[in-house]
């Protein structure tokens, strides 16, 4: 999409926003996906050359991506790319379709610029997403985030099956073991289970297949970071995504503060930044890091990049700032590189 195209998308969003906020949060999300499906197909936007970098063998035109959970079923990846995201992650997709938790399960905490969700991996399953993604013309970077069914008897087998099934349509795969809304799922981050899971994934990966990223929680204890990094490197994981939503509750003002689920958006920022720093010191730069959690401005994205993130992802800030945000952050990052006399975004990674 051209600059003008993105501007008109923004103008449309400004018109649409009051209606979206009048709707219950999940209904507003469905309406947004519906509107995006109607968007005419456009060429991918171009970005300043200084923003292009190679991470895990892939060339990212901009480091600002869409985090998982917005487009769970892979219905609108091309629309989101055309709105100015440098890459889009669809999912989480589980092997079999599942309904997720009872509604309401998604809450806007407007006073806090935050979201609480306990969706519970509602999705149409990998087979239908596979067919949908196989029909699209491959352009831009689209990652596929995979998970385990809630009622699965063998969660590790679910991940192995997901890697094998979704590899043909994925530019990268994300193994999501950090959602707080599937009881016990985060236990896969623990020592023995993690090693077993990563071994199963290594075996399931097709040779010549896409890189595999591991998405972790921000709620980890000292010592966990080193252990996770060692296991990931040993198993050939290509990057870590730091982080998912938090179960903790920093001070919040909204009446929805007491809702159960994962918290994201602005209040997650300090926690996610701390987790990123801990992972950077654990990796020493040996494993690429992708930052997520409370990123809503150029400053936020820049802070993560200089703290060691090669790429950033966002979701919750879109609810409050609209789909033009990714492009605005990308342009702001390019301006910052120019101000600092840096030729490429990769030169800023870990420079802080
Ligand atoms: C409504 C909602 C649904 C989400 N669903 C998923 C998901 O299915 N899989 C996943 O890995 N992360 C999911 N996330 C987490 C985001 O990908 C991201 O890690 C987190 O929200 C922090 O980024 P943010 O503060 O920019 O939203 C979800 C987040 C929200 C708000």
CSV table of C-alpha atoms and ligand atoms in Angstrom, one decimal:
chain,number,residue,atom,x,y,z
A,1,UNK,CA,0.0,0.0,0.0
A,2,UNK,CA,1.3,3.5,-0.7
A,3,UNK,CA,1.5,6.3,1.9
A,4,UNK,CA,-1.8,7.6,0.6
A,5,UNK,CA,-3.4,4.1,0.9
A,6,UNK,CA,-2.2,3.9,4.5
A,7,UNK,CA,-3.5,7.5,5.2
A,8,UNK,CA,-7.0,6.5,3.9
A,9,UNK,CA,-6.9,3.4,6.0
A,10,UNK,CA,-6.2,5.6,9.0
A,11,UNK,CA,-9.0,8.0,8.1
A,12,UNK,CA,-11.3,4.9,7.8
A,13,UNK,CA,-10.1,3.7,11.2
A,14,UNK,CA,-10.8,7.0,12.8
A,15,UNK,CA,-14.4,6.8,11.5
A,16,UNK,CA,-14.7,3.2,12.6
A,17,UNK,CA,-13.2,3.5,16.1
A,18,UNK,CA,-16.2,5.0,18.0
A,19,UNK,CA,-18.4,2.1,16.6
A,20,UNK,CA,-15.7,-0.5,17.5
A,21,UNK,CA,-15.5,0.9,21.0
A,22,UNK,CA,-19.2,0.8,21.4
A,23,UNK,CA,-19.2,-2.9,20.7
A,24,UNK,CA,-18.2,-5.6,23.1
A,25,UNK,CA,-14.5,-6.2,22.6
A,26,UNK,CA,-14.6,-9.5,20.9
A,27,UNK,CA,-17.5,-8.4,18.6
A,28,UNK,CA,-15.4,-5.4,17.7
A,29,UNK,CA,-12.5,-7.7,16.9
A,30,UNK,CA,-14.6,-9.9,14.6
A,31,UNK,CA,-16.0,-6.7,12.9
A,32,UNK,CA,-12.4,-5.5,12.3
A,33,UNK,CA,-11.4,-8.9,10.8
A,34,UNK,CA,-14.5,-8.7,8.6
A,35,UNK,CA,-13.6,-5.2,7.4
A,36,UNK,CA,-10.0,-6.3,6.7
A,37,UNK,CA,-11.3,-9.2,4.6
A,38,UNK,CA,-13.1,-6.7,2.4
A,39,UNK,CA,-10.0,-4.6,1.8
A,40,UNK,CA,-9.0,-4.6,-1.9
A,41,UNK,CA,-5.8,-6.4,-2.5
A,42,UNK,CA,-2.8,-4.0,-2.8
A,43,UNK,CA,0.9,-4.2,-3.4
A,44,UNK,CA,3.1,-4.5,-0.4
A,45,UNK,CA,4.4,-1.2,0.9
A,46,UNK,CA,8.1,-0.4,0.6
A,47,UNK,CA,10.2,0.7,3.6
A,48,UNK,CA,13.3,2.8,3.9
A,49,UNK,CA,16.3,0.5,3.0
A,50,UNK,CA,17.9,1.1,6.4
A,51,UNK,CA,15.1,-0.9,8.1
A,52,UNK,CA,15.7,-4.1,6.1
A,53,UNK,CA,17.6,-6.8,8.0
A,54,UNK,CA,18.2,-10.5,8.0
A,55,UNK,CA,17.1,-12.5,11.0
A,56,UNK,CA,17.2,-16.3,11.1
A,57,UNK,CA,17.9,-16.4,7.4
A,58,UNK,CA,14.8,-14.4,6.5
A,59,UNK,CA,14.9,-10.9,5.0
A,60,UNK,CA,12.6,-8.6,7.0
A,61,UNK,CA,11.8,-5.3,5.2
A,62,UNK,CA,10.8,-3.6,8.4
A,63,UNK,CA,11.4,-4.8,12.0
A,64,UNK,CA,7.9,-4.0,13.1
A,65,UNK,CA,5.6,-7.0,13.0
A,66,UNK,CA,2.1,-8.0,14.1
A,67,UNK,CA,2.0,-10.3,17.2
A,68,UNK,CA,0.1,-13.6,17.3
A,69,UNK,CA,-3.5,-13.6,18.4
A,70,UNK,CA,-4.9,-10.8,16.2
A,71,UNK,CA,-5.3,-13.1,13.2
A,72,UNK,CA,-5.7,-16.5,14.8
A,73,UNK,CA,-7.0,-18.3,11.7
A,74,UNK,CA,-4.8,-16.6,9.1
A,75,UNK,CA,-7.7,-14.8,7.5
A,76,UNK,CA,-6.1,-11.4,6.8
A,77,UNK,CA,-2.3,-11.6,6.8
A,78,UNK,CA,-2.0,-9.8,3.4
A,79,UNK,CA,-4.3,-7.0,4.5
A,80,UNK,CA,-2.1,-6.5,7.6
A,81,UNK,CA,1.1,-6.6,5.6
A,82,UNK,CA,-0.3,-4.0,3.2
A,83,UNK,CA,-1.2,-1.7,6.2
A,84,UNK,CA,2.5,-1.4,7.0
A,85,UNK,CA,3.6,-4.4,9.1
A,86,UNK,CA,7.0,-5.8,8.1
A,87,UNK,CA,5.8,-9.3,9.0
A,88,UNK,CA,2.7,-10.9,10.4
A,89,UNK,CA,2.3,-13.8,12.7
A,90,UNK,CA,-0.9,-15.8,12.4
A,91,UNK,CA,-2.2,-18.2,15.1
A,92,UNK,CA,-2.1,-19.7,17.6
A,93,UNK,CA,-3.4,-22.6,15.7
A,94,UNK,CA,-4.0,-26.0,17.3
A,95,UNK,CA,-4.1,-29.3,15.5
A,96,UNK,CA,-7.9,-29.6,16.0
A,97,UNK,CA,-10.4,-26.7,16.0
A,98,UNK,CA,-11.5,-25.6,19.4
A,99,UNK,CA,-13.9,-23.1,20.9
A,100,UNK,CA,-11.8,-21.6,23.6
A,101,UNK,CA,-13.2,-20.3,26.9
A,102,UNK,CA,-16.8,-19.0,27.4
A,103,UNK,CA,-17.4,-15.4,26.5
A,104,UNK,CA,-16.8,-12.7,27.7
A,105,UNK,CA,-13.1,-13.5,27.5
A,106,UNK,CA,-11.6,-10.3,26.0
A,107,UNK,CA,-11.6,-7.0,27.9
A,108,UNK,CA,-10.4,-3.5,26.9
A,109,UNK,CA,-8.8,-1.6,29.8
A,110,UNK,CA,-9.0,1.8,28.1
A,111,UNK,CA,-7.7,3.8,31.1
A,112,UNK,CA,-4.6,1.7,31.1
A,113,UNK,CA,-4.2,1.2,27.4
A,114,UNK,CA,-4.2,-2.5,28.1
A,115,UNK,CA,-6.1,-5.6,27.3
A,116,UNK,CA,-6.9,-8.7,29.3
A,117,UNK,CA,-7.7,-11.9,27.4
A,118,UNK,CA,-8.5,-15.4,28.4
A,119,UNK,CA,-9.5,-16.5,24.9
A,120,UNK,CA,-8.0,-20.0,25.4
A,121,UNK,CA,-6.8,-20.7,21.8
A,122,UNK,CA,-10.1,-20.4,20.1
A,123,UNK,CA,-9.3,-21.3,16.5
A,124,UNK,CA,-10.6,-23.2,13.5
A,125,UNK,CA,-7.7,-25.7,13.5
A,126,UNK,CA,-4.6,-26.2,11.5
A,127,UNK,CA,-6.2,-28.0,8.5
A,128,UNK,CA,-8.5,-25.1,7.5
A,129,UNK,CA,-5.8,-22.5,8.1
A,130,UNK,CA,-3.4,-24.6,6.0
A,131,UNK,CA,-5.8,-24.6,3.1
A,132,UNK,CA,-6.5,-20.9,3.4
A,133,UNK,CA,-2.8,-20.0,3.6
A,134,UNK,CA,-1.9,-22.3,0.7
A,135,UNK,CA,-4.3,-20.4,-1.5
A,136,UNK,CA,-2.6,-17.0,-1.0
A,137,UNK,CA,0.1,-15.8,-3.2
A,138,UNK,CA,3.3,-16.0,-1.1
A,139,UNK,CA,4.6,-12.4,-0.5
A,140,UNK,CA,5.8,-10.7,2.6
A,141,UNK,CA,6.8,-12.7,5.7
A,142,UNK,CA,4.0,-14.6,7.4
A,143,UNK,CA,4.8,-16.7,10.4
A,144,UNK,CA,2.6,-19.4,11.8
A,145,UNK,CA,2.2,-19.7,15.6
A,146,UNK,CA,1.3,-23.2,16.8
A,147,UNK,CA,-0.1,-24.6,20.1
A,148,UNK,CA,-1.6,-27.7,21.7
A,149,UNK,CA,-5.3,-28.5,22.1
A,150,UNK,CA,-6.6,-28.0,25.6
A,151,UNK,CA,-7.9,-31.6,25.8
A,152,UNK,CA,-4.8,-33.2,24.2
A,153,UNK,CA,-3.5,-36.3,25.8
A,154,UNK,CA,0.0,-35.6,24.5
A,155,UNK,CA,0.8,-31.9,24.1
A,156,UNK,CA,4.3,-32.5,22.9
A,157,UNK,CA,2.9,-34.6,20.0
A,158,UNK,CA,0.6,-31.7,19.2
A,159,UNK,CA,3.5,-29.4,18.7
A,160,UNK,CA,5.5,-31.9,16.7
A,161,UNK,CA,2.4,-32.4,14.4
A,162,UNK,CA,1.9,-28.7,14.1
A,163,UNK,CA,5.5,-28.1,13.0
A,164,UNK,CA,5.2,-30.8,10.3
A,165,UNK,CA,1.7,-29.7,9.2
A,166,UNK,CA,2.2,-25.9,9.0
A,167,UNK,CA,5.8,-25.8,7.7
A,168,UNK,CA,4.8,-25.7,4.0
A,169,UNK,CA,2.8,-22.4,4.4
A,170,UNK,CA,5.0,-20.7,7.0
A,171,UNK,CA,7.9,-18.4,6.5
A,172,UNK,CA,8.7,-19.1,10.1
A,173,UNK,CA,7.0,-21.2,12.8
A,174,UNK,CA,6.5,-20.1,16.4
A,175,UNK,CA,6.2,-22.7,19.2
A,176,UNK,CA,4.0,-21.0,21.7
A,177,UNK,CA,4.4,-22.5,25.2
A,178,UNK,CA,3.6,-19.3,27.0
A,179,UNK,CA,-0.1,-18.6,26.7
A,180,UNK,CA,-1.6,-18.5,30.2
A,181,UNK,CA,-5.1,-19.5,29.2
A,182,UNK,CA,-4.5,-23.2,28.5
A,183,UNK,CA,-4.1,-24.7,32.0
A,184,UNK,CA,-0.6,-26.2,32.5
A,185,UNK,CA,0.7,-25.1,29.1
A,186,UNK,CA,3.4,-22.9,30.6
A,187,UNK,CA,4.8,-25.9,32.4
A,188,UNK,CA,6.4,-26.9,29.1
A,189,UNK,CA,8.9,-24.1,29.8
A,190,UNK,CA,10.2,-26.1,32.7
A,191,UNK,CA,13.5,-28.0,32.5
A,192,UNK,CA,12.8,-31.6,31.6
A,193,UNK,CA,9.6,-30.9,29.6
A,194,UNK,CA,11.2,-28.2,27.6
A,195,UNK,CA,14.2,-30.4,26.5
A,196,UNK,CA,11.7,-33.2,25.6
A,197,UNK,CA,9.5,-30.8,23.6
A,198,UNK,CA,12.4,-29.2,21.7
A,199,UNK,CA,13.8,-32.6,20.8
A,200,UNK,CA,10.4,-33.6,19.4
A,201,UNK,CA,10.3,-30.4,17.4
A,202,UNK,CA,13.8,-30.8,16.1
A,203,UNK,CA,12.8,-34.3,14.8
A,204,UNK,CA,9.5,-33.1,13.3
A,205,UNK,CA,11.1,-30.2,11.4
A,206,UNK,CA,11.3,-30.9,7.7
A,207,UNK,CA,14.8,-30.5,6.3
A,208,UNK,CA,15.0,-27.2,4.4
A,209,UNK,CA,11.9,-26.1,6.3
A,210,UNK,CA,11.3,-22.7,7.9
A,211,UNK,CA,13.1,-21.4,10.9
A,212,UNK,CA,11.5,-22.2,14.3
A,213,UNK,CA,11.0,-19.5,17.0
A,214,UNK,CA,10.1,-20.2,20.7
A,215,UNK,CA,7.7,-17.8,22.4
A,216,UNK,CA,8.2,-17.4,26.2
A,217,UNK,CA,6.3,-15.8,29.1
A,218,UNK,CA,7.4,-12.6,30.8
A,219,UNK,CA,6.7,-14.3,34.2
A,220,UNK,CA,9.9,-16.2,34.7
A,221,UNK,CA,12.2,-16.7,37.7
A,222,UNK,CA,15.9,-15.8,37.8
A,223,UNK,CA,17.8,-18.8,36.4
A,224,UNK,CA,15.0,-19.7,33.9
A,225,UNK,CA,16.4,-17.5,31.2
A,226,UNK,CA,19.8,-19.2,31.1
A,227,UNK,CA,18.2,-22.6,31.2
A,228,UNK,CA,15.7,-21.8,28.4
A,229,UNK,CA,18.4,-20.2,26.2
A,230,UNK,CA,20.7,-23.3,26.6
A,231,UNK,CA,17.9,-25.7,25.7
A,232,UNK,CA,16.9,-23.6,22.7
A,233,UNK,CA,20.4,-23.3,21.3
A,234,UNK,CA,21.1,-27.0,21.9
A,235,UNK,CA,17.9,-27.9,20.0
A,236,UNK,CA,18.6,-25.5,17.1
A,237,UNK,CA,15.8,-23.0,17.8
A,238,UNK,CA,16.3,-20.0,15.6
A,239,UNK,CA,15.0,-17.1,17.7
A,240,UNK,CA,13.1,-16.3,20.9
A,241,UNK,CA,10.0,-14.2,21.1
A,242,UNK,CA,10.0,-12.3,24.4
A,243,UNK,CA,7.2,-12.2,25.6
A,244,UNK,CA,3.6,-13.3,25.8
A,245,UNK,CA,1.0,-11.8,28.2
A,246,UNK,CA,1.5,-11.7,31.9
A,247,UNK,CA,-0.5,-13.2,34.7
A,248,UNK,CA,0.8,-10.6,37.1
A,249,UNK,CA,-1.2,-7.4,37.8
A,250,UNK,CA,0.8,-4.2,38.0
A,251,UNK,CA,-1.4,-1.3,39.3
A,252,UNK,CA,-4.4,-0.8,36.9
A,253,UNK,CA,-7.2,1.7,36.9
A,254,UNK,CA,-9.8,0.0,34.8
A,255,UNK,CA,-12.9,-1.8,36.2
A,256,UNK,CA,-11.8,-4.9,34.3
A,257,UNK,CA,-8.5,-5.1,36.2
A,258,UNK,CA,-9.7,-8.1,38.2
A,259,UNK,CA,-10.6,-10.2,35.2
A,260,UNK,CA,-8.7,-13.5,34.9
A,261,UNK,CA,-6.4,-13.9,31.9
A,262,UNK,CA,-3.2,-12.5,30.4
A,263,UNK,CA,-2.5,-8.8,30.6
A,264,UNK,CA,-1.0,-7.0,27.6
A,265,UNK,CA,-0.5,-3.4,26.4
A,266,UNK,CA,1.2,-0.5,28.2
A,267,UNK,CA,1.3,-2.0,31.8
A,268,UNK,CA,3.3,-5.0,30.4
A,269,UNK,CA,6.0,-2.8,29.0
A,270,UNK,CA,8.4,-2.7,32.0
A,271,UNK,CA,8.1,-6.5,32.6
A,272,UNK,CA,8.6,-7.3,29.0
A,273,UNK,CA,11.6,-5.0,28.8
A,274,UNK,CA,13.1,-6.7,31.9
A,275,UNK,CA,12.6,-10.1,30.4
A,276,UNK,CA,14.2,-9.0,27.2
A,277,UNK,CA,17.3,-7.7,29.1
A,278,UNK,CA,17.5,-11.0,31.0
A,279,UNK,CA,17.4,-13.0,27.8
A,280,UNK,CA,19.9,-10.7,26.1
A,281,UNK,CA,22.3,-11.3,28.9
A,282,UNK,CA,21.6,-15.0,28.8
A,283,UNK,CA,22.2,-15.2,25.0
A,284,UNK,CA,25.0,-12.7,24.8
A,285,UNK,CA,23.7,-12.1,21.3
A,286,UNK,CA,24.0,-15.8,20.2
A,287,UNK,CA,20.3,-16.2,19.5
A,288,UNK,CA,18.1,-13.5,17.9
A,289,UNK,CA,15.5,-12.0,20.1
A,290,UNK,CA,12.1,-10.7,19.0
A,291,UNK,CA,10.5,-8.3,21.5
A,292,UNK,CA,6.7,-8.0,22.3
A,293,UNK,CA,4.8,-6.5,25.2
A,294,UNK,CA,3.5,-3.0,25.5
A,295,UNK,CA,5.2,-1.6,22.4
A,296,UNK,CA,3.1,1.4,21.3
A,297,UNK,CA,5.5,4.1,20.1
A,298,UNK,CA,8.8,4.7,18.3
A,299,UNK,CA,10.5,5.1,21.7
A,300,UNK,CA,9.2,1.7,22.9
A,301,UNK,CA,10.4,0.0,19.8
A,302,UNK,CA,13.8,1.7,19.8
A,303,UNK,CA,14.3,0.8,23.5
A,304,UNK,CA,13.8,-2.9,22.8
A,305,UNK,CA,16.0,-2.8,19.7
A,306,UNK,CA,18.9,-1.2,21.6
A,307,UNK,CA,18.3,-3.6,24.4
A,308,UNK,CA,19.0,-6.5,22.0
A,309,UNK,CA,15.8,-7.2,20.0
A,310,UNK,CA,16.3,-7.7,16.3
A,311,UNK,CA,12.6,-7.4,15.6
A,312,UNK,CA,9.6,-6.2,17.5
A,313,UNK,CA,5.9,-7.2,17.5
A,314,UNK,CA,2.8,-5.5,18.7
A,315,UNK,CA,-0.9,-6.1,19.2
A,316,UNK,CA,-2.7,-4.3,22.1
A,317,UNK,CA,-1.5,-0.8,21.0
A,318,UNK,CA,-3.4,-1.3,17.7
A,319,UNK,CA,-6.6,-1.3,19.7
A,320,UNK,CA,-5.9,2.3,20.9
A,321,UNK,CA,-3.8,3.7,18.1
A,322,UNK,CA,-5.2,2.0,15.0
A,323,UNK,CA,-3.5,0.1,12.2
A,324,UNK,CA,-1.4,2.9,10.9
A,325,UNK,CA,0.8,2.5,14.0
A,326,UNK,CA,3.2,0.0,12.5
A,327,UNK,CA,4.0,2.3,9.7
A,328,UNK,CA,4.5,5.3,12.0
A,329,UNK,CA,6.8,3.3,14.2
A,330,UNK,CA,8.8,2.1,11.2
A,331,UNK,CA,9.2,5.6,9.8
A,332,UNK,CA,10.2,6.8,13.2
A,333,UNK,CA,12.9,4.1,13.5
A,334,UNK,CA,14.3,5.1,10.1
A,335,UNK,CA,14.5,8.7,11.2
A,336,UNK,CA,16.2,7.7,14.4
A,337,UNK,CA,18.8,5.7,12.5
A,338,UNK,CA,19.5,8.7,10.3
A,339,UNK,CA,19.9,11.0,13.4
A,340,UNK,CA,22.4,8.7,14.9
A,341,UNK,CA,24.3,8.2,11.7
A,342,UNK,CA,23.5,4.4,11.6
A,343,UNK,CA,23.2,2.9,8.2
A,344,UNK,CA,21.1,-0.1,9.2
A,345,UNK,CA,18.7,-1.2,11.9
A,346,UNK,CA,21.0,-4.2,12.6
A,347,UNK,CA,23.7,-1.7,13.8
A,348,UNK,CA,21.3,-0.5,16.5
A,349,UNK,CA,20.5,-4.0,17.9
A,350,UNK,CA,22.0,-4.4,21.3
A,351,UNK,CA,23.8,-1.1,21.2
A,352,UNK,CA,22.2,0.3,24.3
B,1,LIG,C1,-6.6,-10.8,22.5
B,1,LIG,C2,-5.2,-11.4,22.5
B,1,LIG,C3,-5.0,-12.7,22.0
B,1,LIG,C4,-3.8,-13.2,22.0
B,1,LIG,N1,-3.6,-14.5,21.5
B,1,LIG,C5,-2.4,-15.0,21.3
B,1,LIG,C6,-2.2,-16.3,20.7
B,1,LIG,O1,-3.1,-16.9,20.3
B,1,LIG,N2,-0.9,-16.7,20.7
B,1,LIG,C7,0.2,-16.0,21.2
B,1,LIG,O2,1.3,-16.5,21.0
B,1,LIG,N3,0.0,-14.8,21.7
B,1,LIG,C8,-1.2,-14.3,21.8
B,1,LIG,N4,-1.4,-13.0,22.4
B,1,LIG,C9,-0.2,-12.3,22.9
B,1,LIG,C10,0.4,-11.3,21.9
B,1,LIG,O3,0.9,-12.0,20.8
B,1,LIG,C11,1.6,-10.6,22.6
B,1,LIG,O4,2.6,-11.5,22.9
B,1,LIG,C12,1.1,-9.8,23.8
B,1,LIG,O5,-0.2,-9.4,23.7
B,1,LIG,C13,2.1,-8.7,24.2
B,1,LIG,O6,2.1,-7.7,23.2
B,1,LIG,P1,1.2,-6.4,23.2
B,1,LIG,O7,1.4,-5.8,24.6
B,1,LIG,O8,1.7,-5.5,22.1
B,1,LIG,O9,-0.2,-6.8,23.0
B,1,LIG,C14,-2.6,-12.5,22.4
B,1,LIG,C15,-2.8,-11.2,22.9
B,1,LIG,C16,-4.1,-10.6,22.9
B,1,LIG,C17,-4.2,-9.2,23.4
